[in-house]
Coordinates of C-alpha atoms and ligand atoms in Angstrom, one line a residue:
X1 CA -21.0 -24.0 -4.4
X2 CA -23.6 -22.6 -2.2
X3 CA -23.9 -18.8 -1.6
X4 CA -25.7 -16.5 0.4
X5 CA -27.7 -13.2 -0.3
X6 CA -27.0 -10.5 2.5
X7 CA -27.3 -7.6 1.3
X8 CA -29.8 -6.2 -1.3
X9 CA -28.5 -2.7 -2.4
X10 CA -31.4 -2.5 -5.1
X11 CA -31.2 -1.6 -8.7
X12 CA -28.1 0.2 -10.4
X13 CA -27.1 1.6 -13.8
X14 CA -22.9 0.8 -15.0
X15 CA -20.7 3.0 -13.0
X16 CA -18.8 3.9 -16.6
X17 CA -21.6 4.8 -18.2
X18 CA -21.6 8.9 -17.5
X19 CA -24.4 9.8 -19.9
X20 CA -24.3 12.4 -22.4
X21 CA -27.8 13.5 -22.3
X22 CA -29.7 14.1 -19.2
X23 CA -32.1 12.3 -19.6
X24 CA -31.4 8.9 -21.7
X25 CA -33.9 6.4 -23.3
X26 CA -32.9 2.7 -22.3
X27 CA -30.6 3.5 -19.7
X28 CA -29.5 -0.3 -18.5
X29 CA -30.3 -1.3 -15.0
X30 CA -29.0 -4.5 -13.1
X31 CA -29.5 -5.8 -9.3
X32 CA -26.7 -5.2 -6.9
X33 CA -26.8 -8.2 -4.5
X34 CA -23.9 -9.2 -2.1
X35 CA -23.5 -12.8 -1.3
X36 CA -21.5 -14.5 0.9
X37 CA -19.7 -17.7 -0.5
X38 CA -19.7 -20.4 1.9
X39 CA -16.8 -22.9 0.9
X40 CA -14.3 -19.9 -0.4
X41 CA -15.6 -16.9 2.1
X42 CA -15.1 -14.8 -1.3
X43 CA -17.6 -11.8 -1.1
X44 CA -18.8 -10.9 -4.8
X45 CA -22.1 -9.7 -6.6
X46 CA -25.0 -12.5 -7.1
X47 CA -25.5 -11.2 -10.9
X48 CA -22.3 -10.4 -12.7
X49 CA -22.6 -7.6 -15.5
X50 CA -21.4 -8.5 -19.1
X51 CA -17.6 -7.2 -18.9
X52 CA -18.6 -5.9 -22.6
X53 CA -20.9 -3.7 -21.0
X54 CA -18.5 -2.0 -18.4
X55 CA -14.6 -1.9 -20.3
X56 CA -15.0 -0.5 -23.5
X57 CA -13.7 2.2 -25.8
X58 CA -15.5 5.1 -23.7
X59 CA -13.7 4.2 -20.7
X60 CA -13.5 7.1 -18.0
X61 CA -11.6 6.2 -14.9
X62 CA -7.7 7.5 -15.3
X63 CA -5.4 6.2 -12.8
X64 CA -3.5 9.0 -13.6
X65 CA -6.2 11.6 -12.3
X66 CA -4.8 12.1 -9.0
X67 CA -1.2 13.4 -7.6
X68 CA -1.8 11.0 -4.8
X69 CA -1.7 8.0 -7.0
X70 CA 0.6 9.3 -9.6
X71 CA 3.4 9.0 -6.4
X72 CA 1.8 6.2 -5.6
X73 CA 2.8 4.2 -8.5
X74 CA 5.9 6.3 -9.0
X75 CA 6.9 4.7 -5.3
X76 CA 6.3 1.7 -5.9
X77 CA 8.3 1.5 -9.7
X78 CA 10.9 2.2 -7.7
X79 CA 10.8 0.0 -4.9
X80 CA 9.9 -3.2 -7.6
X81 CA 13.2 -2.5 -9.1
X82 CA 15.3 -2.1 -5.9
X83 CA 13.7 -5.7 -4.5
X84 CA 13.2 -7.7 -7.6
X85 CA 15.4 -6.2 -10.1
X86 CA 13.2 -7.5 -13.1
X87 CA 14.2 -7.8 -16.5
X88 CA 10.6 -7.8 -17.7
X89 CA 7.1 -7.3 -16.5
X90 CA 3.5 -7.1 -17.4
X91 CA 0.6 -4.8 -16.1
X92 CA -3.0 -6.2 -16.5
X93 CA -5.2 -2.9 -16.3
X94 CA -2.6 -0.7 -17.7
X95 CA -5.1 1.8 -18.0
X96 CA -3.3 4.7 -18.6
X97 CA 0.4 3.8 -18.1
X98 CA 0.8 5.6 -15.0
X99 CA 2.7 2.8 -13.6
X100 CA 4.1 0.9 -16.7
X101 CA 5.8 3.9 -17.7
X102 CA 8.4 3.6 -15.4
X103 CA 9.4 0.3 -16.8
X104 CA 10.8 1.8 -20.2
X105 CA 14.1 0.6 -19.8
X106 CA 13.2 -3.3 -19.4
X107 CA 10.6 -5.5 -21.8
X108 CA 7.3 -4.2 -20.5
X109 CA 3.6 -5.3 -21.6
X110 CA 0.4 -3.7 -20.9
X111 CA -2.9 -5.5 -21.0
X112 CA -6.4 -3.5 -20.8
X113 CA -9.4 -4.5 -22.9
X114 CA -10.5 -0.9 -22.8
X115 CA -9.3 0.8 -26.0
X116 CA -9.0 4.1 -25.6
X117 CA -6.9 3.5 -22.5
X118 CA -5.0 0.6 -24.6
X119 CA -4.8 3.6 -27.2
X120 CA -2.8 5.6 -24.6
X121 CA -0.1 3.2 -23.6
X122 CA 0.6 2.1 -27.3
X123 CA 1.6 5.8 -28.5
X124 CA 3.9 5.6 -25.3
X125 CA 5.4 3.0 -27.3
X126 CA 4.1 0.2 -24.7
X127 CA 3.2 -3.0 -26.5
X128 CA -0.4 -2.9 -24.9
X129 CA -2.6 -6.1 -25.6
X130 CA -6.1 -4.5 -26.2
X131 CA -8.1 -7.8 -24.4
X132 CA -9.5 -9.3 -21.6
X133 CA -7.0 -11.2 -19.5
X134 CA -7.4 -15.1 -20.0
X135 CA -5.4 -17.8 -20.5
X136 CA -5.4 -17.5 -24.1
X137 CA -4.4 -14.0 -23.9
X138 CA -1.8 -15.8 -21.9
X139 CA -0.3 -18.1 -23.8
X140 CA -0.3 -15.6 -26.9
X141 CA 1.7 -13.5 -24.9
X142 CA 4.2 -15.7 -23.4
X143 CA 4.7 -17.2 -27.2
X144 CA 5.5 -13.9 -28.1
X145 CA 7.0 -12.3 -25.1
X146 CA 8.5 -15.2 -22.8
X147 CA 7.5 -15.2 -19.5
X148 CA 7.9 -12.5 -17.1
X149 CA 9.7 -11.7 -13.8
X150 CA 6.9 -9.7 -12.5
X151 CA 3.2 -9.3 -13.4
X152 CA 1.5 -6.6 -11.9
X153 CA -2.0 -5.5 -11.6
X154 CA -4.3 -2.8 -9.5
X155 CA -7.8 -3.0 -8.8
X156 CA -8.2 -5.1 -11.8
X157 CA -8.0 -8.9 -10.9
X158 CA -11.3 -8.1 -8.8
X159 CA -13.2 -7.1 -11.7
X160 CA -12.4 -10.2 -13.2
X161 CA -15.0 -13.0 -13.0
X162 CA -13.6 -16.1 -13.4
X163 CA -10.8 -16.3 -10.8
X164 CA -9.3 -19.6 -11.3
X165 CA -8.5 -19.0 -14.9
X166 CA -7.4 -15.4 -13.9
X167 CA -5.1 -17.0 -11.5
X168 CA -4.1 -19.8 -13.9
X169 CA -2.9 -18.1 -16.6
X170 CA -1.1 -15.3 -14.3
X171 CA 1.3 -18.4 -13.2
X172 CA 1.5 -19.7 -16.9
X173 CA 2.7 -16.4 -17.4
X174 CA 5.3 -15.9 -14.6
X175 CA 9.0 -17.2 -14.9
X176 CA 10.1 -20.0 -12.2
X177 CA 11.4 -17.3 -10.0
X178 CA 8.8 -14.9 -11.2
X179 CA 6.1 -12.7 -8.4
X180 CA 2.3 -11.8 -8.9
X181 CA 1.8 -8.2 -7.5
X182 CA -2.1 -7.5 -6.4
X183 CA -3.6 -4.5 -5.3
X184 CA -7.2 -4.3 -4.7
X185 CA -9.5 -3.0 -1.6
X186 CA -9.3 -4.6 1.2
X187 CA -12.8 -6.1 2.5
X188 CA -11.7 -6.0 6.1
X189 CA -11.4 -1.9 5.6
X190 CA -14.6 -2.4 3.8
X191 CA -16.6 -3.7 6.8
X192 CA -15.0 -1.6 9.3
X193 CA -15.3 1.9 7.4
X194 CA -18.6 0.8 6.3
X195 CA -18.0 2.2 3.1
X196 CA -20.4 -0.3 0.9
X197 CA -19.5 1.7 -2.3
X198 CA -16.5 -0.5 -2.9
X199 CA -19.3 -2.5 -4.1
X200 CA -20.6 -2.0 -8.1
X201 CA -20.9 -3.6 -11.4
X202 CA -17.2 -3.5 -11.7
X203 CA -16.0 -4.8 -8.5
X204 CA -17.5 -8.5 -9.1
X205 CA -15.3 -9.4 -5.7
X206 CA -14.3 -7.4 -2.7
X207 CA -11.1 -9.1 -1.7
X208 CA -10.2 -10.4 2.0
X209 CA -6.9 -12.4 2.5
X210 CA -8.5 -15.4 3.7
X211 CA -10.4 -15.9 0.4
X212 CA -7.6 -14.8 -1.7
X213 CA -5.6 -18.4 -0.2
X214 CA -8.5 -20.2 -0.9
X215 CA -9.3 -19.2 -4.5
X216 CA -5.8 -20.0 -5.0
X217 CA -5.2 -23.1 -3.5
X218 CA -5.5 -25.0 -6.9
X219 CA -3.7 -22.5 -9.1
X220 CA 0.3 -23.3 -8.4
X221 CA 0.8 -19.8 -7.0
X222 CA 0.9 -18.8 -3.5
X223 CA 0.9 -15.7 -0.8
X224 CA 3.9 -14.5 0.5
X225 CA 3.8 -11.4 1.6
X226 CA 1.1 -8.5 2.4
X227 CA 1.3 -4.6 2.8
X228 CA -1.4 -2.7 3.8
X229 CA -1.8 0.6 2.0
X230 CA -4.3 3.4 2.3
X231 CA -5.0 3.8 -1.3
X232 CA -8.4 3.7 -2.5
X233 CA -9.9 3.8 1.3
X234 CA -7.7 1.0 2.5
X235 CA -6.3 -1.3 -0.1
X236 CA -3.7 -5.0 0.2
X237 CA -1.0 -5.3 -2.1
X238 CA -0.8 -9.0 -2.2
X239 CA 2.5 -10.9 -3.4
X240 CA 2.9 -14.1 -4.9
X241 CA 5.5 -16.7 -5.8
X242 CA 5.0 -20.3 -7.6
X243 CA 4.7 -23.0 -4.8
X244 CA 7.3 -24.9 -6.1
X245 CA 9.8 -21.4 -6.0
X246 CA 11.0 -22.2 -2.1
X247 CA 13.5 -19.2 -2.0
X248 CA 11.5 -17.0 -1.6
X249 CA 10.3 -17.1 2.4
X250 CA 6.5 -16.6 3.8
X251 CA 6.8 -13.9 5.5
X252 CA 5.0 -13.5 9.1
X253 CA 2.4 -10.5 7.5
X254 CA 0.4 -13.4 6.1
X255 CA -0.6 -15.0 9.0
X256 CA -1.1 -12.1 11.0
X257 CA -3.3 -11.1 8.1
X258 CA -5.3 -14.3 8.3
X259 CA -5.4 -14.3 11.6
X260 CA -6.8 -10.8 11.9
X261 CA -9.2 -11.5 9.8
X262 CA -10.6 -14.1 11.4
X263 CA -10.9 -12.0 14.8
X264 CA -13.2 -9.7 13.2
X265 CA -15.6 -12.8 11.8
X266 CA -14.9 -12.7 8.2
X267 CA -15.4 -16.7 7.9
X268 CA -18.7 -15.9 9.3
X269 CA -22.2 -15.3 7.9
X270 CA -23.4 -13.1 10.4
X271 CA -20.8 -10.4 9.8
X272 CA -22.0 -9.6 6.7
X273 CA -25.4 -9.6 8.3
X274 CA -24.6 -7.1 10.7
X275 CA -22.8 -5.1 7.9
X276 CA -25.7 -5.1 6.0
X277 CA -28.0 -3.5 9.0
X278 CA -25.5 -0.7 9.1
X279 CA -25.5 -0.1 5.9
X280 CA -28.9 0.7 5.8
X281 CA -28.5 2.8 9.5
X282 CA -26.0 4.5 7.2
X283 CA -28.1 5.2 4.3
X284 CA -31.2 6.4 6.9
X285 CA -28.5 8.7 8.0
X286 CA -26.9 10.2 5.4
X287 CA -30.5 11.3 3.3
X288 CA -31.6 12.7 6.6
X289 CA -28.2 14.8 6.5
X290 CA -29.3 16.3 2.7
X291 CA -32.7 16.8 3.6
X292 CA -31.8 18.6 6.6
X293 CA -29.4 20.7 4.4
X294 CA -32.0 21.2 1.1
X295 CA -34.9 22.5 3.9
X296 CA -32.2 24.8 4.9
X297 CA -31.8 26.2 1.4
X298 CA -28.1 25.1 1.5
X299 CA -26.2 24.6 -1.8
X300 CA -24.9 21.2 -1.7
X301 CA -22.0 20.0 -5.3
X302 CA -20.6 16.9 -5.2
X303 CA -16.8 16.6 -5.4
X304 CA -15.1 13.6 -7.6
X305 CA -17.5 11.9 -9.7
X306 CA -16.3 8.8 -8.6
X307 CA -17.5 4.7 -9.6
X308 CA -17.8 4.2 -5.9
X309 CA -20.4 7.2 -5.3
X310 CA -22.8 5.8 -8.0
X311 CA -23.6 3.2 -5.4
X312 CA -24.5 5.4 -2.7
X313 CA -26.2 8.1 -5.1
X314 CA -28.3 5.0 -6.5
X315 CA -28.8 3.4 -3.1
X316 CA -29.8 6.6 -1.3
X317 CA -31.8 8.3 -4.3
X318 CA -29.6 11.0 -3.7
X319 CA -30.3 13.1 -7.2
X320 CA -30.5 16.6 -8.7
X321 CA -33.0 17.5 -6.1
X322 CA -30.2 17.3 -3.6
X323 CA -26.9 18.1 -5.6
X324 CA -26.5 20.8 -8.4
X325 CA -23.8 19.0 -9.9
X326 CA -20.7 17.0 -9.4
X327 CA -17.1 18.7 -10.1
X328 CA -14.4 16.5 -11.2
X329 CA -10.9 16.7 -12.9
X330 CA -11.2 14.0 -15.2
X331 CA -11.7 15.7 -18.5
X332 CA -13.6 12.8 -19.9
X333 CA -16.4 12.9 -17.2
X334 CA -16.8 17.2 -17.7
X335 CA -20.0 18.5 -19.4
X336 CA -21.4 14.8 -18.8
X337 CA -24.2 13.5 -16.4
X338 CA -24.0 10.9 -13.7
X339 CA -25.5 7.4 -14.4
X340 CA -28.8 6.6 -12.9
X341 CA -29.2 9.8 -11.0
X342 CA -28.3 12.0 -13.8
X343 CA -26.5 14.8 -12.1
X344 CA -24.8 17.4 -14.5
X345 CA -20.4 16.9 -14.0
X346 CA -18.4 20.3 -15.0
X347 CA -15.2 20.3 -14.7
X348 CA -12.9 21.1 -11.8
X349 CA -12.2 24.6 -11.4
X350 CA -12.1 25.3 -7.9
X351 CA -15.4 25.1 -6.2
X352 CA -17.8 28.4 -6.7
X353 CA -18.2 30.6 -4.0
X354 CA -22.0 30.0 -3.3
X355 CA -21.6 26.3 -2.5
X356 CA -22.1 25.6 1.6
X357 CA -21.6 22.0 1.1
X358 CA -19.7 19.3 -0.7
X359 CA -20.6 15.4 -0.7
X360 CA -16.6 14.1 -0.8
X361 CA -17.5 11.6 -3.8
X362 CA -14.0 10.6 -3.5
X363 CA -13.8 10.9 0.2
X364 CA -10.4 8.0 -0.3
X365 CA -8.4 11.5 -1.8
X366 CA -10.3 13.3 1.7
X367 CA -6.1 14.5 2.2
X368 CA -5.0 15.6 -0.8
X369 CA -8.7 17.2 -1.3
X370 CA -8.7 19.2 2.0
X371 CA -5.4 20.5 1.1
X372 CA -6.8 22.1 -2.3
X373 CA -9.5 23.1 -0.5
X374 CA -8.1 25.5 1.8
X375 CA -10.2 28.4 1.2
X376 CA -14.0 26.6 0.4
X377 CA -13.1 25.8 4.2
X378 CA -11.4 28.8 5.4
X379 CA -14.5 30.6 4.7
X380 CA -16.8 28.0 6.2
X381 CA -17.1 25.6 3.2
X382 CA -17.8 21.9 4.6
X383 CA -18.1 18.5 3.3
X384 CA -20.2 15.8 3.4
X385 CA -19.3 12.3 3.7
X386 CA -20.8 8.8 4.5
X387 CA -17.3 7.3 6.0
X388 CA -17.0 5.5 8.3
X389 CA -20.4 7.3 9.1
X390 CA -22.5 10.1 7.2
X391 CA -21.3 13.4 8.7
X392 CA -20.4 16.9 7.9
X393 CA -16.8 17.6 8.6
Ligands
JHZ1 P1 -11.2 7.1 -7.7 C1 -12.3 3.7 -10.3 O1 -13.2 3.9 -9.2 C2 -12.8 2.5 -11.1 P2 -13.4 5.4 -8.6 C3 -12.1 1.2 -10.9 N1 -13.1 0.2 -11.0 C4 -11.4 1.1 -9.6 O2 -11.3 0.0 -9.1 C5 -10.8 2.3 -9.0 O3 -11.0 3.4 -9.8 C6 -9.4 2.1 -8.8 C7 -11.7 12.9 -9.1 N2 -10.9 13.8 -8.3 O4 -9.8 6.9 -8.1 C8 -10.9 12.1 -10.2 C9 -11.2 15.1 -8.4 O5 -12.1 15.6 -9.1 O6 -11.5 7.2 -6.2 C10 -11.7 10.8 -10.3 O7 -12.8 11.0 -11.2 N3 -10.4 16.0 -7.6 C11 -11.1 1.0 -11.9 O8 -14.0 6.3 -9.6 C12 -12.3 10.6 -8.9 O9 -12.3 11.9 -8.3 C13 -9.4 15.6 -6.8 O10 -8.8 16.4 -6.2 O11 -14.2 5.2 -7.3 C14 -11.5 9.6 -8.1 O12 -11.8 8.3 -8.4 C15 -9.2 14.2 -6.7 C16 -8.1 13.6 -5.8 C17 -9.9 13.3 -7.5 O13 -11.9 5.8 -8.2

């Protein structure tokens, strides 16, 4: 299958490896390429990392970490139960139960090869399969289990790099009238908010609709029905039945999806060309912003020490020289140093009253932020972001 390079975003460390020590021997280093896959449209990295590499027992990221999500996930337990009243389901990327949980009453099974996450979810007395999701993880599970009536899973299918066996073993493991839940960003968001740091080691594929069908053509499931949410900077949840289920209707949102999509080019070559020009405008624009502020002897943290900003602080260069140090809430990250650029992470306590400015690492929480934030702006406080273009708001 032929694909194309469109987008060199040079060399990168792993996004979940927040060092200990500033300054590390053997720090690994991989190139983040985009490419363009001409038969599928599927947008992915050219050099996948070694999964072993990224999810293991030091995992960082908690899906938990944020009131935002925690409703989030809250929401939608609820809403799953109201629409397909499910007497079982399974999570892959249970991470750290914050939407399993709310399953208790029903059989529920959790799947996350990271082990100090998988650690988490067992003690809540959720039967949480420690491995990466495959179809012999499948078949174990349904020998043991049965199948299920839902199978859910967030921004974790898209870290996965074989998609056909992903896919595969997701039906194998779904009951006749069973649905597939997705939620992963959503590449048309991507292109239009220009925010190129949904792209690092983890996220092997940003996701549109239109390759999404195609991947799935040959795996006996199919799209039914698509929300948009604004999660994570613009996210899909996708839903899917078994072809052969025909009760369950096609609802109109996938075609208007499709079709949207393929307004905006993303069947096209040269869409990802002209993304890739404004991402570098973007970069250009964005350093000039910190230097501007450094010459001016400005204090500049950053705020959420997030995956995504490790591709624009590797991309830009933007390092110690430009922010003291990142504050985050995840206890986990706190007293550690950011990979590649090796910025010092203390933990959240409010921000410190002789920061001017704040880089908005996690600029996809930019609401729930500014409302914590009331007096870093009340008394002239202001961030900096790079979405959809680098400016000081
Ligand atoms: P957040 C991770 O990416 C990794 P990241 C992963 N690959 C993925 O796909 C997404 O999650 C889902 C902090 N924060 O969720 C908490 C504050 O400090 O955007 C988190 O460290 N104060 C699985 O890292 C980070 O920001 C706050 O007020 O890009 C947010 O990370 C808030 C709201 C957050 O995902």
């Amino acid at each position: 299958m032929k694909k194309i390079k469109f987008l060199n975003l040079g060399k990168h460390p792993i996004t979940n490896s927040f060092l200990s020590e500033e300054n590390p021997r053997n720090e690994f280093f991989y190139n983040l390429n985009l490419v363009y896959h001409q038969k599928t449209k599927l947008i992915s990295l050219d050099n996948f990392v070694s999964p072993k590499k990224m999810f293991n027992n030091k995992y960082a990221h908690r899906a938990s970490a944020s009131i935002t999500m925690r409703k989030a996930y809250e929401n939608l337990a609820k809403k799953i139960k109201k629409k397909f009243n499910p007497k079982s389901i399974l999570e892959i990327g249970s991470n750290d139960g914050v939407f399993i949980k709310h399953f208790s009453k029903i059989r529920n099974v959790g799947v996350e090869p990271c082990k100090n996450l998988a650690n988490i979810t067992s003690r809540m007395k959720i039967k949480t399969y420690d491995k990466f999701w495959t179809m012999n993880l499948s078949r174990k599970i349904s020998n043991k289990h049965g199948k299920f009536d839902v199978i859910y899973s967030a921004n974790t299918i898209s870290h996965i790099h074989n998609l056909e066996e992903t896919f595969k073993a997701i039906e194998n493991s779904l009951t006749l009238r069973g649905v597939f839940i997705l939620e992963d960003p959503s590449l048309l968001k991507s292109l239009q908010k220009i925010s190129y740091d949904q792209f690092y080691d983890e996220h092997a594929y940003v996701f549109s609709i239109t390759a999404l069908k195609n991947v799935t053509k040959k795996t006996g499931l199919e799209i039914f029905n698509i929300e948009e949410l604004k999660t994570h900077g613009g996210s899909n949840r996708v839903y899917f039945k078994k072809v052969d289920n025909k009760e369950i209707k096609i609802s109109k949102t996938v075609n208007s999806h499709l079709y949207n999509e393929k307004k905006f080019g993303i069947n096209k070559l040269k869409t990802y060309q002209l993304f890739a020009r404004k991402v570098r405008y973007s970069k250009k624009n964005l350093v000039k912003i910190f230097q501007t502020l450094k010459r001016r002897k400005n204090k500049i943290i950053g705020y959420g020490a997030t995956y995504k900003s490790s591709t624009i602080l590797n991309f830009c260069q933007i390092n110690k020289n430009y922010i003291s140090y990142f504050v985050d809430t995840t206890p986990t990250k706190a007293g550690k140093f950011t990979p590649g650029t090796h910025i010092p992470i203390k933990k959240y306590s409010g921000i410190s009253d002789d920061v001017d400015y704040a880089f908005l690492g996690a600029w996809n929480f930019k609401d729930e932020i500014f409302k914590k934030e009331k007096k870093f702006r009340k008394r002239g406080g202001k961030f900096i972001t790079h979405v959809p273009y680098p400016r000081i708001i």
